[in-house]
N, CA, C and O of each residue as an XYZ file, in Angstrom:
808
protein
N     -36.455    -12.963    -63.615
C     -36.512    -11.991    -63.400
C     -36.093    -12.067    -62.410
O     -34.877    -12.149    -62.237
N     -36.925    -12.064    -61.475
C     -36.662    -12.385    -60.488
C     -36.113    -13.094    -59.702
O     -35.624    -12.835    -58.602
N     -36.221    -14.492    -60.553
C     -35.997    -15.731    -59.898
C     -33.995    -15.230    -59.742
O     -33.501    -15.405    -58.628
N     -33.221    -14.756    -60.688
C     -32.109    -14.323    -61.115
C     -31.300    -13.690    -60.094
O     -30.212    -13.948    -59.579
N     -32.604    -12.328    -59.900
C     -32.293    -11.286    -58.174
C     -31.987    -11.700    -56.866
O     -31.182    -11.474    -55.963
N     -33.042    -12.455    -57.158
C     -33.133    -13.532    -54.961
C     -32.041    -14.590    -55.434
O     -31.725    -15.352    -54.520
N     -31.315    -14.845    -56.776
C     -30.201    -15.542    -56.501
C     -28.654    -15.404    -56.324
O     -27.716    -16.151    -56.043
N     -28.852    -14.042    -56.636
C     -27.833    -13.133    -56.937
C     -27.536    -12.307    -55.178
O     -26.458    -12.102    -54.621
N     -28.864    -12.012    -54.723
C     -28.802    -12.121    -53.405
C     -28.795    -13.152    -52.343
O     -28.713    -12.995    -51.124
N     -28.910    -14.391    -53.139
C     -28.436    -15.385    -51.812
C     -26.854    -15.492    -52.122
O     -26.831    -16.651    -52.537
N     -26.102    -15.241    -52.162
C     -24.973    -15.041    -52.776
C     -24.463    -14.445    -52.380
O     -23.339    -14.902    -52.176
N     -24.639    -13.103    -51.932
C     -24.513    -11.952    -51.476
C     -24.187    -12.380    -50.012
O     -23.156    -12.262    -49.351
N     -25.450    -12.935    -49.713
C     -25.500    -13.330    -47.868
C     -25.092    -13.946    -47.893
O     -24.042    -13.665    -47.314
N     -25.032    -15.960    -48.558
C     -23.633    -16.862    -47.505
C     -22.805    -15.899    -47.952
O     -22.857    -15.227    -46.922
N     -21.868    -15.102    -48.859
C     -20.019    -14.896    -48.696
C     -20.386    -14.642    -47.550
O     -19.863    -15.238    -46.608
N     -21.604    -13.476    -47.302
C     -21.004    -12.378    -45.843
C     -21.373    -13.155    -44.926
O     -21.020    -12.586    -43.893
N     -21.809    -13.997    -44.691
C     -22.114    -14.906    -43.894
C     -20.906    -15.971    -43.068
O     -20.757    -16.435    -41.938
N     -20.096    -16.022    -44.567
C     -19.029    -17.170    -44.100
C     -18.389    -16.131    -43.734
O     -18.250    -15.993    -42.518
N     -17.988    -15.414    -44.359
C     -17.143    -14.437    -42.930
C     -17.411    -13.789    -41.871
O     -17.190    -12.608    -41.603
N     -17.906    -14.614    -41.260
C     -17.933    -14.994    -39.986
C     -17.956    -16.452    -38.907
O     -17.586    -16.925    -37.833
N     -18.993    -16.768    -40.650
C     -19.711    -18.734    -40.324
C     -18.666    -19.413    -41.217
O     -19.244    -20.447    -41.551
N     -17.965    -19.418    -41.551
C     -16.801    -20.253    -41.563
C     -18.053    -21.335    -42.634
O     -18.138    -21.131    -43.845
N     -18.809    -22.297    -42.009
C     -19.314    -23.604    -42.341
C     -19.590    -23.499    -42.713
O     -19.838    -24.611    -43.179
N     -20.645    -21.948    -44.012
C     -21.944    -21.004    -43.819
C     -20.949    -21.671    -46.013
O     -19.881    -21.223    -46.429
N     -21.832    -22.694    -46.757
C     -21.276    -23.050    -48.084
C     -21.104    -22.116    -49.357
O     -21.288    -22.645    -50.454
N     -21.013    -21.750    -49.342
C     -20.821    -20.145    -50.236
C     -19.538    -20.551    -51.122
O     -19.496    -19.904    -52.169
N     -18.402    -21.535    -50.944
C     -18.101    -21.250    -52.498
C     -18.650    -22.892    -53.201
O     -18.201    -23.433    -54.213
N     -19.761    -23.410    -52.259
C     -20.170    -23.711    -53.107
C     -21.515    -24.188    -54.281
O     -21.735    -25.119    -55.056
N     -22.393    -22.543    -53.710
C     -23.037    -21.507    -53.807
C     -22.663    -21.198    -54.990
O     -23.189    -21.022    -56.089
N     -21.461    -21.164    -54.455
C     -20.610    -19.566    -56.227
C     -20.289    -20.056    -57.262
O     -20.422    -19.446    -58.323
N     -19.595    -21.761    -57.150
C     -20.082    -22.930    -57.937
C     -20.588    -23.343    -59.006
O     -20.427    -23.646    -60.188
N     -21.389    -23.224    -57.985
C     -23.063    -23.739    -58.683
C     -23.299    -22.314    -59.429
O     -23.532    -22.348    -60.637
N     -23.263    -21.457    -58.967
C     -22.838    -20.243    -60.217
C     -22.660    -20.034    -61.080
O     -23.356    -19.653    -62.021
N     -21.400    -20.297    -60.917
C     -20.958    -20.218    -62.138
C     -20.724    -21.010    -63.125
O     -20.334    -20.606    -64.220
N     -20.994    -22.533    -62.767
C     -20.983    -23.410    -63.652
C     -22.901    -23.343    -64.263
O     -23.172    -24.521    -64.493
N     -23.884    -22.666    -64.498
C     -24.818    -22.597    -64.483
C     -24.955    -21.033    -65.004
O     -25.914    -20.750    -65.721
N     -23.910    -19.934    -64.608
C     -23.971    -19.630    -66.052
C     -23.089    -19.518    -67.016
O     -22.844    -18.455    -67.586
N     -22.714    -20.276    -67.191
C     -22.453    -21.465    -68.670
C     -23.030    -20.911    -69.913
O     -22.565    -20.296    -70.873
N     -24.401    -21.410    -69.512
C     -26.027    -21.277    -69.588
C     -25.739    -19.702    -70.812
O     -25.589    -19.561    -72.026
N     -25.813    -18.358    -69.021
C     -26.080    -17.224    -70.101
C     -24.679    -16.038    -69.381
O     -24.607    -15.253    -68.436
N     -23.354    -16.721    -70.962
C     -22.621    -15.775    -70.612
C     -22.697    -13.856    -69.440
O     -22.184    -13.120    -68.597
N     -23.946    -14.160    -70.539
C     -23.774    -12.015    -69.672
C     -24.304    -12.475    -68.165
O     -25.509    -12.301    -68.350
N     -24.215    -12.867    -67.029
C     -24.793    -13.096    -66.349
C     -22.991    -13.906    -65.456
O     -23.373    -14.767    -64.663
N     -21.951    -13.844    -65.443
C     -20.974    -13.959    -65.284
C     -20.498    -13.001    -64.691
O     -20.061    -13.249    -63.567
N     -20.408    -11.728    -65.140
C     -19.811    -10.074    -64.573
C     -20.958     -9.806    -62.596
O     -20.793     -9.322    -61.476
N     -22.232    -10.699    -63.594
C     -22.884    -10.297    -62.422
C     -23.321    -11.302    -60.974
O     -24.174    -11.356    -60.088
N     -22.193    -11.951    -61.412
C     -22.218    -13.004    -60.208
C     -20.983    -12.524    -59.456
O     -20.803    -12.179    -58.288
N     -20.112    -12.629    -60.638
C     -18.768    -11.765    -59.784
C     -18.888    -10.744    -59.401
O     -17.708    -10.394    -59.388
N     -19.279    -10.154    -59.148
C     -19.973     -8.381    -57.982
C     -21.201     -8.852    -57.165
O     -21.386     -8.516    -55.995
N     -21.891     -9.527    -57.761
C     -22.338    -10.071    -56.255
C     -22.063    -10.573    -54.790
O     -22.407    -10.140    -53.691
N     -20.958    -12.159    -55.383
C     -19.996    -12.844    -54.508
C     -18.435    -11.968    -54.056
O     -17.815    -12.368    -53.070
N     -17.901    -10.750    -54.891
C     -17.278     -9.569    -54.701
C     -17.861     -9.337    -53.415
O     -17.227     -9.570    -52.386
N     -19.471     -8.723    -53.407
C     -19.818     -7.563    -52.464
C     -20.306     -7.993    -50.886
O     -20.567     -7.546    -49.769
N     -20.216     -9.224    -51.713
C     -20.686    -10.271    -49.868
C     -19.501    -10.562    -49.408
O     -19.422     -9.822    -48.427
N     -18.516    -11.158    -49.470
C     -16.608    -11.099    -48.938
C     -16.992     -9.919    -49.095
O     -18.182     -9.726    -48.848
N     -16.338     -8.981    -49.450
C     -16.691     -7.807    -48.750
C     -16.591     -7.603    -47.373
O     -15.798     -7.726    -46.440
N     -18.277     -7.062    -47.760
C     -18.959     -7.635    -46.184
C     -18.717     -8.007    -45.228
O     -18.696     -7.307    -44.216
N     -18.376     -9.636    -45.286
C     -18.081    -10.596    -44.430
C     -17.103     -9.929    -43.835
O     -17.137     -9.504    -42.680
N     -15.647     -9.754    -45.097
C     -14.903     -9.533    -44.021
C     -14.609     -7.522    -43.306
O     -13.657     -7.002    -42.724
N     -15.907     -7.004    -43.746
C     -16.021     -6.195    -42.877
C     -17.131     -5.941    -41.565
O     -17.628     -4.872    -41.212
N     -17.336     -7.369    -40.959
C     -18.557     -8.489    -40.544
C     -17.546     -8.612    -39.202
O     -17.660     -7.919    -38.191
N     -16.032    -10.169    -39.538
C     -14.957     -9.775    -39.046
C     -14.922     -8.840    -38.310
O     -15.447     -8.530    -37.241
N     -14.001     -8.265    -39.238
C     -13.865     -7.069    -38.051
C     -14.067     -6.606    -37.261
O     -13.282     -6.493    -36.319
N     -15.890     -5.861    -37.331
C     -16.897     -5.589    -36.688
C     -16.392     -6.269    -35.538
O     -15.697     -5.829    -34.623
N     -16.868     -7.449    -35.740
C     -16.277     -8.154    -33.988
C     -14.947     -7.975    -33.291
O     -14.309     -8.188    -32.261
N     -14.937     -7.573    -34.221
C     -12.739     -8.318    -33.328
C     -12.584     -6.777    -32.811
O     -11.961     -6.843    -31.752
N     -12.810     -5.773    -33.037
C     -12.790     -4.457    -32.787
C     -13.272     -4.458    -31.433
O     -12.782     -4.006    -30.398
N     -14.465     -5.138    -31.701
C     -15.818     -5.084    -30.723
C     -15.241     -5.475    -28.746
O     -14.191     -5.436    -28.104
N     -16.286     -5.722    -28.560
C     -16.044     -6.490    -27.083
C     -16.626     -7.663    -27.580
O     -17.607     -7.672    -26.835
N     -16.677     -8.048    -27.850
C     -16.981     -9.826    -28.930
C     -15.342    -10.377    -29.235
O     -14.935    -11.529    -29.083
N     -14.820     -9.584    -29.549
C     -13.589     -9.725    -29.369
C     -12.908     -9.937    -29.171
O     -12.278    -10.781    -29.809
N     -12.317     -9.157    -27.777
C     -11.725     -9.920    -26.851
C     -11.993    -10.474    -26.626
O     -11.173    -11.382    -26.494
N     -13.270    -10.773    -26.292
C     -13.871    -12.032    -25.598
C     -13.725    -13.952    -26.426
O     -13.605    -15.115    -26.041
N     -13.830    -13.250    -27.581
C     -13.078    -14.280    -28.599
C     -11.857    -15.005    -27.678
O     -11.740    -16.001    -26.964
N     -10.755    -13.516    -28.292
C      -9.395    -13.745    -28.702
C      -9.754    -14.258    -26.976
O      -9.452    -15.450    -27.030
N     -10.004    -14.115    -26.205
C      -9.910    -14.249    -24.690
C     -10.169    -15.795    -24.001
O      -9.832    -16.501    -23.051
N     -11.090    -15.763    -25.305
C     -11.914    -16.878    -24.297
C     -11.032    -18.754    -24.722
O     -11.245    -19.840    -24.183
N     -10.677    -18.616    -25.146
C      -9.409    -20.050    -26.585
C      -7.858    -19.655    -27.150
O      -7.493    -19.104    -28.189
N      -6.842    -20.391    -25.554
C      -5.789    -19.518    -25.773
C      -4.945    -20.017    -27.049
O      -3.761    -19.680    -27.077
N      -5.820    -21.354    -28.876
C      -5.655    -21.243    -30.004
C      -6.308    -19.888    -30.258
O      -6.238    -18.782    -29.723
N      -6.591    -20.114    -30.700
C      -7.273    -18.558    -30.887
C      -6.523    -16.589    -30.883
O      -6.388    -15.647    -31.663
N      -6.081    -17.172    -28.552
C      -5.068    -15.953    -28.601
C      -4.746    -16.046    -30.032
O      -5.088    -15.538    -31.100
N      -3.533    -17.359    -29.341
C      -2.463    -17.343    -30.093
C      -2.612    -17.338    -32.248
O      -1.852    -17.205    -33.206
N      -3.371    -17.460    -32.116
C      -3.230    -17.104    -33.643
C      -3.959    -15.777    -33.936
O      -3.893    -15.331    -35.081
N      -4.568    -15.191    -33.097
C      -4.628    -13.664    -33.325
C      -3.105    -12.622    -32.871
O      -3.036    -11.467    -33.290
N      -2.217    -13.095    -32.180
C      -1.573    -12.392    -31.438
C      -0.606    -12.714    -32.327
O       0.485    -12.147    -32.275
N      -0.962    -13.941    -33.525
C       0.301    -13.741    -34.831
C       0.366    -13.446    -35.380
O       1.530    -13.345    -35.770
N      -0.958    -12.726    -36.450
C      -1.460    -11.839    -36.879
C      -1.075    -10.630    -36.872
O      -0.459     -9.996    -37.728
N      -1.638    -10.197    -35.415
C      -1.331     -9.066    -34.883
C       0.669     -8.652    -35.318
O       1.077     -7.500    -35.457
N       1.320     -9.569    -35.410
C       2.682     -8.787    -35.076
C       2.856     -8.550    -37.182
O       3.215     -7.663    -37.956
N       2.377     -9.853    -37.257
C       2.965     -9.226    -38.924
C       1.826     -7.573    -39.301
O       2.544     -6.584    -39.453
N       0.619     -7.337    -39.410
C       0.381     -6.412    -39.551
C       1.123     -4.571    -39.857
O       1.048     -3.628    -40.644
N       1.560     -4.852    -39.051
C       2.006     -3.641    -39.761
C       3.083     -2.972    -40.773
O       3.475     -1.806    -40.823
N       3.352     -3.844    -41.385
C       4.215     -3.549    -42.239
C       4.060     -4.539    -43.780
O       4.551     -4.305    -44.884
N       2.880     -6.095    -43.179
C       2.218     -6.386    -44.411
C       0.879     -6.760    -45.277
O       0.423     -7.452    -46.188
N       0.595     -5.734    -44.253
C      -1.395     -5.747    -43.207
C      -2.592     -6.422    -44.886
O      -3.680     -6.994    -44.805
N      -1.583     -5.932    -46.569
C      -2.983     -5.796    -47.471
C      -2.276     -7.177    -47.854
O      -3.064     -8.123    -47.846
N      -0.678     -7.561    -48.257
C      -0.374     -8.891    -48.336
C      -0.986     -9.356    -47.610
O      -2.126     -9.599    -48.006
N      -0.664     -9.747    -46.206
C      -1.957    -10.719    -45.640
C      -3.176    -11.001    -45.235
O      -3.620    -11.978    -44.633
N      -3.914     -9.567    -45.823
C      -5.278     -9.952    -46.556
C      -5.701    -11.055    -47.197
O      -6.179    -12.141    -46.870
N      -5.191    -10.105    -48.918
C      -5.387    -10.565    -49.712
C      -5.709    -12.176    -49.674
O      -6.686    -12.892    -49.894
N      -3.816    -12.411    -49.118
C      -3.101    -14.198    -49.385
C      -4.127    -14.681    -48.526
O      -5.017    -15.270    -49.140
N      -4.337    -14.582    -46.778
C      -5.824    -15.043    -45.911
C      -7.196    -15.700    -46.713
O      -7.723    -16.683    -46.193
N      -7.795    -15.115    -48.049
C      -8.462    -15.837    -48.602
C      -9.099    -17.117    -49.215
O     -10.116    -17.756    -49.483
N      -7.715    -17.011    -49.239
C      -7.198    -18.517    -50.385
C      -6.626    -19.571    -48.980
O      -6.306    -20.755    -49.084
N      -6.620    -18.812    -47.810
C      -6.085    -20.191    -47.218
C      -6.911    -20.592    -45.759
O      -7.086    -19.791    -44.841
N      -7.365    -21.989    -45.767
C      -7.612    -21.884    -45.643
C      -8.574    -21.883    -43.864
O      -8.208    -22.726    -43.044
N      -9.346    -21.225    -43.607
C      -9.246    -21.051    -42.304
C      -8.378    -19.294    -41.656
O      -8.318    -18.629    -40.621
N      -7.858    -19.249    -43.110
C      -7.872    -17.509    -43.045
C      -8.034    -16.552    -42.954
O      -7.263    -15.663    -42.593
N      -9.539    -16.491    -43.397
C     -10.045    -15.582    -43.888
C     -10.776    -15.394    -42.075
O     -10.181    -14.447    -41.561
N     -11.396    -15.756    -41.478
C     -11.645    -15.415    -40.232
C     -10.704    -14.692    -39.282
O     -10.653    -13.489    -39.025
N     -10.003    -15.657    -38.838
C      -8.773    -15.284    -38.266
C      -7.951    -13.994    -38.687
O      -7.244    -13.449    -37.839
N      -8.024    -13.513    -39.927
C      -6.648    -12.326    -40.472
C      -7.720    -11.297    -40.140
O      -7.343    -10.526    -39.257
N      -9.106    -11.033    -40.654
C     -10.436    -10.395    -40.513
C     -10.342    -10.151    -38.824
O     -11.045     -9.225    -38.418
N      -9.835    -10.619    -38.173
C     -10.710    -10.677    -36.638
C      -9.533    -10.279    -35.922
O      -9.617     -9.534    -34.945
N      -8.251    -10.805    -36.419
C      -6.927     -9.694    -35.513
C      -6.917     -8.611    -36.714
O      -5.788     -8.139    -36.584
N      -7.392     -8.076    -37.586
C      -7.290     -6.432    -37.879
C      -8.380     -5.783    -36.781
O      -8.250     -4.721    -36.172
N      -9.392     -6.647    -36.714
C     -11.048     -6.000    -35.996
C      -9.836     -5.012    -34.616
O      -9.577     -3.820    -34.452
N      -9.258     -6.722    -33.663
C      -8.800     -6.167    -32.226
C      -7.302     -6.179    -32.283
O      -6.631     -6.398    -31.275
N      -6.468     -5.806    -34.154
C      -5.552     -4.297    -33.700
C      -5.752     -3.225    -33.940
O      -4.858     -2.379    -33.940
N      -7.177     -2.935    -34.254
C      -7.512     -1.801    -34.608
C      -7.185     -1.328    -35.979
O      -7.385     -0.179    -36.374
N      -6.529     -2.557    -36.863
C      -6.016     -1.593    -37.995
C      -7.415     -0.680    -38.973
O      -8.645     -0.724    -38.995
N      -6.372      0.057    -39.646
C      -7.379      1.833    -39.629
C      -8.077      1.004    -41.089
O      -7.539      0.371    -41.998
N      -9.471      1.348    -40.805
C      -9.984      0.887    -42.331
C      -9.666      1.038    -43.431
O      -9.834      0.303    -44.405
N      -8.734      2.908    -43.252
C      -8.213      3.085    -44.773
C      -7.075      1.899    -44.926
O      -6.683      1.688    -46.073
N      -6.549      1.156    -43.920
C      -5.329      0.252    -44.943
C      -6.771     -1.281    -45.155
O      -7.147     -1.903    -46.149
N      -7.145     -1.343    -43.775
C      -7.598     -2.989    -44.089
C      -9.074     -2.769    -45.834
O      -9.013     -3.495    -46.826
N      -9.959     -1.829    -45.679
C     -10.916     -2.191    -46.393
C     -10.478     -2.121    -48.409
O     -11.220     -2.334    -49.368
N      -9.437     -1.851    -48.378
C      -9.128     -2.099    -50.163
C      -7.956     -3.018    -50.308
O      -7.032     -2.955    -51.119
N      -8.114     -3.623    -49.643
C      -7.224     -4.881    -49.511
C      -8.545     -5.688    -49.101
O      -9.334     -5.033    -49.782
N      -9.138     -6.403    -48.630
C     -10.496     -6.514    -48.267
C     -11.122     -7.042    -49.765
O     -11.279     -8.169    -50.233
N     -11.540     -5.003    -50.539
C     -11.951     -5.635    -51.800
C     -11.746     -5.841    -52.809
O     -12.668     -6.153    -53.563
N      -9.700     -5.700    -53.500
C      -9.222     -6.834    -54.359
C      -9.252     -7.927    -53.539
O      -9.429     -8.940    -54.215
N      -9.127     -8.222    -52.019
C      -9.090    -10.166    -51.701
C     -10.702    -10.710    -52.901
O     -10.998    -11.384    -53.887
N     -11.246     -9.830    -51.886
C     -12.811     -9.513    -52.324
C     -13.029     -9.799    -53.762
O     -13.527    -10.885    -54.059
N     -12.785     -9.140    -54.483
C     -12.283     -9.829    -56.094
C     -11.889    -10.301    -56.376
O     -12.395    -10.873    -57.342
N     -10.421    -10.748    -55.949
C     -10.111    -12.176    -56.534
C      -9.743    -13.240    -56.900
O      -8.995    -13.828    -57.681
N     -10.994    -13.427    -55.569
C     -11.586    -14.902    -54.758
C     -12.867    -14.473    -56.239
O     -12.520    -14.627    -57.410
N     -13.667    -14.178    -56.022
C     -15.100    -14.566    -56.624
C     -14.335    -14.588    -58.337
O     -14.773    -15.071    -59.382
N     -13.461    -14.086    -58.139
C     -13.274    -14.146    -59.937
C     -12.896    -15.607    -60.149
O     -13.189    -16.232    -61.168
N     -12.195    -16.127    -59.069
C     -11.349    -17.261    -59.463
C     -12.136    -18.525    -59.123
O     -12.142    -19.428    -59.960
N     -12.666    -18.648    -58.209
C     -14.319    -19.350    -57.293
C     -15.385    -20.013    -58.565
O     -15.807    -21.169    -58.615
N     -15.664    -18.859    -59.567
C     -16.837    -18.031    -60.558
C     -16.204    -18.523    -61.582
O     -16.856    -19.148    -62.418
N     -14.976    -18.372    -61.722
C     -14.288    -19.129    -63.147
C     -14.360    -20.471    -63.340
O     -14.707    -21.032    -64.379
N     -13.809    -21.302    -61.661
C     -13.582    -22.891    -61.163
C     -14.829    -23.108    -62.020
O     -14.643    -23.855    -62.981
N     -16.890    -22.277    -61.779
C     -17.814    -23.249    -61.077
C     -18.056    -23.229    -63.509
O     -18.301    -24.240    -64.168
N     -17.857    -21.751    -64.118
C     -17.843    -21.768    -65.792
C     -16.847    -21.680    -66.676
O     -16.683    -21.184    -67.791
N     -15.711    -22.783    -65.259
C     -15.771    -23.821    -66.891
C     -14.912    -24.932    -66.642
O     -13.999    -25.610    -67.111
N     -16.044    -24.695    -65.181
C     -17.073    -26.789    -64.743
C     -17.701    -27.245    -66.177
O     -17.433    -28.153    -66.963
N     -18.997    -25.826    -66.146
C     -19.417    -25.406    -66.562
C     -19.409    -26.148    -68.449
O     -20.165    -26.835    -69.136
N     -17.959    -25.418    -68.617
C     -17.918    -25.353    -69.991
C     -17.769    -26.653    -70.368
O     -18.322    -27.217    -71.312
N     -17.093    -27.046    -69.683
C     -16.334    -28.842    -70.238
C     -17.417    -29.688    -69.895
O     -17.340    -30.876    -70.211
N     -19.059    -28.984    -68.912
C     -19.536    -30.807    -69.257
C     -20.756    -29.659    -69.065
O     -20.979    -29.208    -67.941
N     -21.499    -29.237    -70.188
C     -22.279    -28.793    -70.409
C     -23.378    -29.226    -71.061
O     -24.477    -28.691    -71.203
N     -22.785    -30.669    -71.593
C     -24.488    -31.525    -70.917
C     -24.508    -32.000    -69.919
O     -24.876    -33.171    -70.001
N     -24.167    -31.506    -68.389
C     -24.362    -32.297    -67.313
C     -23.791    -31.537    -65.912
O     -22.957    -31.997    -65.131
N     -24.512    -30.196    -65.827
C     -24.025    -28.903    -65.160
C     -24.031    -30.153    -63.631
O     -24.094    -29.417    -62.647
N     -24.005    -31.111    -63.321
C     -23.690    -32.081    -62.100
C     -22.166    -31.869    -62.070
O     -21.571    -31.073    -61.343
N     -21.420    -33.028    -63.324
C     -20.469    -33.161    -62.593
C     -19.520    -31.781    -63.879
O     -18.310    -31.801    -64.102
N     -20.439    -30.844    -64.442
C     -19.990    -29.566    -63.555
C     -18.795    -28.867    -62.146
O     -17.706    -28.531    -61.682
N     -20.202    -29.068    -62.114
C     -20.384    -28.558    -60.201
C     -19.077    -29.037    -59.520
O     -18.175    -28.529    -58.855
N     -19.445    -30.398    -60.059
C     -18.207    -31.540    -59.204
C     -16.715    -30.577    -59.524
O     -16.101    -29.780    -58.816
N     -16.403    -31.274    -61.470
C     -15.375    -30.762    -61.611
C     -14.239    -29.269    -60.979
O     -13.016    -29.203    -60.855
N     -15.380    -28.217    -60.695
C     -15.537    -26.671    -60.049
C     -14.776    -27.757    -58.162
O     -13.562    -27.620    -58.011
N     -15.328    -28.416    -57.317
C     -15.026    -28.764    -56.403
C     -13.649    -29.852    -56.033
O     -12.994    -30.158    -55.037
N     -13.689    -30.234    -57.649
C     -12.703    -31.226    -57.383
C     -11.078    -29.977    -57.550
O     -10.158    -30.047    -56.735
N     -11.073    -29.068    -58.615
C      -9.750    -27.729    -58.787
C      -9.696    -26.958    -57.515
O      -8.719    -26.620    -56.848
N     -11.220    -26.716    -57.297
C     -10.900    -26.100    -55.757
C      -9.801    -25.956    -54.620
O      -9.023    -25.236    -53.995
N     -10.641    -27.868    -54.965
C      -9.645    -28.757    -53.679
C      -7.858    -28.548    -53.960
O      -6.811    -28.254    -53.383
N      -8.436    -28.950    -55.314
C      -6.810    -29.347    -55.367
C      -5.861    -28.321    -55.883
O      -4.721    -28.446    -56.330
N      -6.972    -26.786    -55.628
C      -5.585    -25.081    -54.831
C      -5.575    -25.284    -54.366
O      -4.614    -24.619    -53.979
N      -5.908    -26.094    -53.233
C      -6.469    -24.535    -51.867
C      -5.344    -26.482    -50.920
O      -4.786    -26.356    -49.830
N      -5.330    -27.596    -51.531
C      -4.326    -28.870    -51.472
C      -2.769    -28.184    -52.071
O      -2.369    -27.311    -51.302
N      -2.412    -28.274    -52.536
C      -1.320    -27.032    -53.222
C      -1.196    -26.207    -52.263
O      -0.494    -25.205    -52.397
N      -2.802    -24.279    -51.092
C      -1.746    -23.676    -51.124
C      -1.398    -23.830    -49.687
O      -0.701    -22.977    -49.138
N      -2.045    -25.338    -48.756
C      -1.986    -25.578    -48.025
C       0.257    -26.717    -47.816
O       1.175    -26.395    -47.061
N       0.208    -27.969    -48.904
C       1.141    -28.032    -48.980
C       2.135    -26.812    -48.623
O       3.095    -27.124    -47.918
N       2.039    -25.583    -48.983
C       3.477    -24.732    -49.536
C       3.033    -24.021    -48.213
O       3.706    -22.995    -48.117
N       2.001    -24.173    -46.940
C       1.854    -23.772    -46.476
C       2.487    -24.308    -45.167
O       3.119    -23.467    -44.528
N       2.431    -25.494    -44.685
C       3.255    -26.361    -44.092
C       4.055    -26.770    -44.024
O       4.503    -27.244    -42.980
N       4.798    -26.778    -45.496
C       6.542    -26.601    -45.948
C       6.889    -25.618    -45.413
O       7.876    -25.970    -44.768
N       6.639    -24.033    -45.160
C       7.279    -22.453    -45.280
C       7.233    -22.637    -43.401
O       8.042    -22.163    -42.602
N       5.828    -23.600    -43.062
C       5.851    -23.576    -41.445
C       7.168    -22.925    -40.278
O       7.156    -22.060    -39.402
N       8.405    -24.021    -40.920
C       9.616    -23.973    -39.898
C      10.270    -22.762    -40.156
O      10.762    -22.159    -39.203
N      10.378    -22.193    -41.580
C      10.443    -20.737    -41.598
C       9.659    -19.326    -41.065
O      10.066    -18.438    -40.317
N       8.692    -19.454    -41.588
C       7.688    -18.541    -42.313
C       6.157    -18.349    -40.908
O       5.560    -17.363    -40.476
N       6.046    -19.975    -40.597
C       4.823    -19.605    -40.408
C       4.356    -20.024    -38.416
O       3.318    -19.798    -37.795
N       5.581    -20.636    -38.007
C       5.301    -20.136    -36.300
C       5.445    -19.670    -35.952
O       6.656    -19.514    -36.106
N       4.946    -18.694    -35.037
C       5.358    -18.285    -34.210
C       6.264    -18.563    -32.329
O       6.825    -19.605    -31.989
N       6.200    -17.987    -31.936
C       7.959    -18.328    -30.507
C       6.935    -19.418    -30.125
O       7.437    -20.542    -30.090
N       5.892    -19.369    -29.890
C       4.953    -20.717    -29.758
C       4.665    -22.106    -30.178
O       4.224    -23.120    -29.637
N       5.271    -21.609    -31.873
C       4.756    -22.587    -32.288
C       3.505    -22.789    -33.367
O       3.503    -23.407    -34.432
N       2.379    -22.000    -32.668
C       1.238    -21.762    -33.044
C       1.308    -20.858    -34.950
O       2.267    -20.107    -35.127
N       0.656    -20.973    -35.713
C       0.424    -21.121    -37.089
C      -0.422    -19.839    -36.793
O      -1.266    -19.489    -35.969
N       0.520    -19.072    -38.368
C      -1.215    -18.136    -38.325
C      -2.885    -19.082    -38.527
O      -3.886    -19.037    -37.812
N      -2.682    -19.676    -39.476
C      -3.689    -19.466    -39.941
C      -3.906    -21.321    -39.485
O      -3.480    -22.359    -39.991
N      -4.632    -21.069    -38.497
C      -5.049    -22.857    -37.521
C      -6.371    -22.151    -37.055
O      -6.255    -22.272    -35.836
N      -7.709    -21.402    -37.288
C      -8.685    -21.216    -36.466
C      -9.375    -22.055    -37.637
O      -8.929    -21.843    -38.764
N     -10.461    -23.027    -37.499
C     -11.590    -22.298    -38.907
C     -10.914    -24.186    -39.645
O      -9.953    -24.924    -39.429
N     -12.798    -24.193    -41.016
C     -12.772    -25.507    -40.890
C     -12.001    -24.619    -42.504
O     -11.671    -25.524    -43.271
N     -11.930    -24.319    -42.638
C     -11.887    -23.750    -44.359
C     -12.533    -21.704    -43.996
O     -13.161    -21.185    -43.073
N     -11.972    -21.211    -45.194
C     -12.331    -19.785    -45.177
C     -13.383    -18.625    -44.796
O     -13.125    -17.449    -45.051
């Protein structure tokens, strides 16, 4: 029981840190938990809940950084970050909810959009519900990939984890391809900067 609790707390921590440090391997941790969850399906809802809580917390960490002085410093320090955040600002008034949810599934999108929501001082009454939807959707998605990998390779958890990674990369690649194809119409600002242009991952 202690090990299980510690594992769930670890998921919360990793997914929270991933909200401000994209290099944190939260995807790997959740995929692994999903694969192992195949051996005890009763734990899967707990894995989803811990993951969603961590993502929700991480989103608000980035939002808080963006809303404070550190956010202004980060945006001003890099022209590239400033252009990306500025592009998000232009879309927040009408499409904040869908943008926040979609950004969770686009490489580099989560940190950029949440930071922009903070710098634009988007009200929490608009930010938090969208963040909750995005957190739960991603938690179900990534845990489900791990669980499917565990089911397909019940005798070899490592293969299950690899299969989950493969599916995740494929889905991410498809989204990136769609984003790149749509870029000339909707993905560019006047300066040519795409809105999801910061960071190596979500």
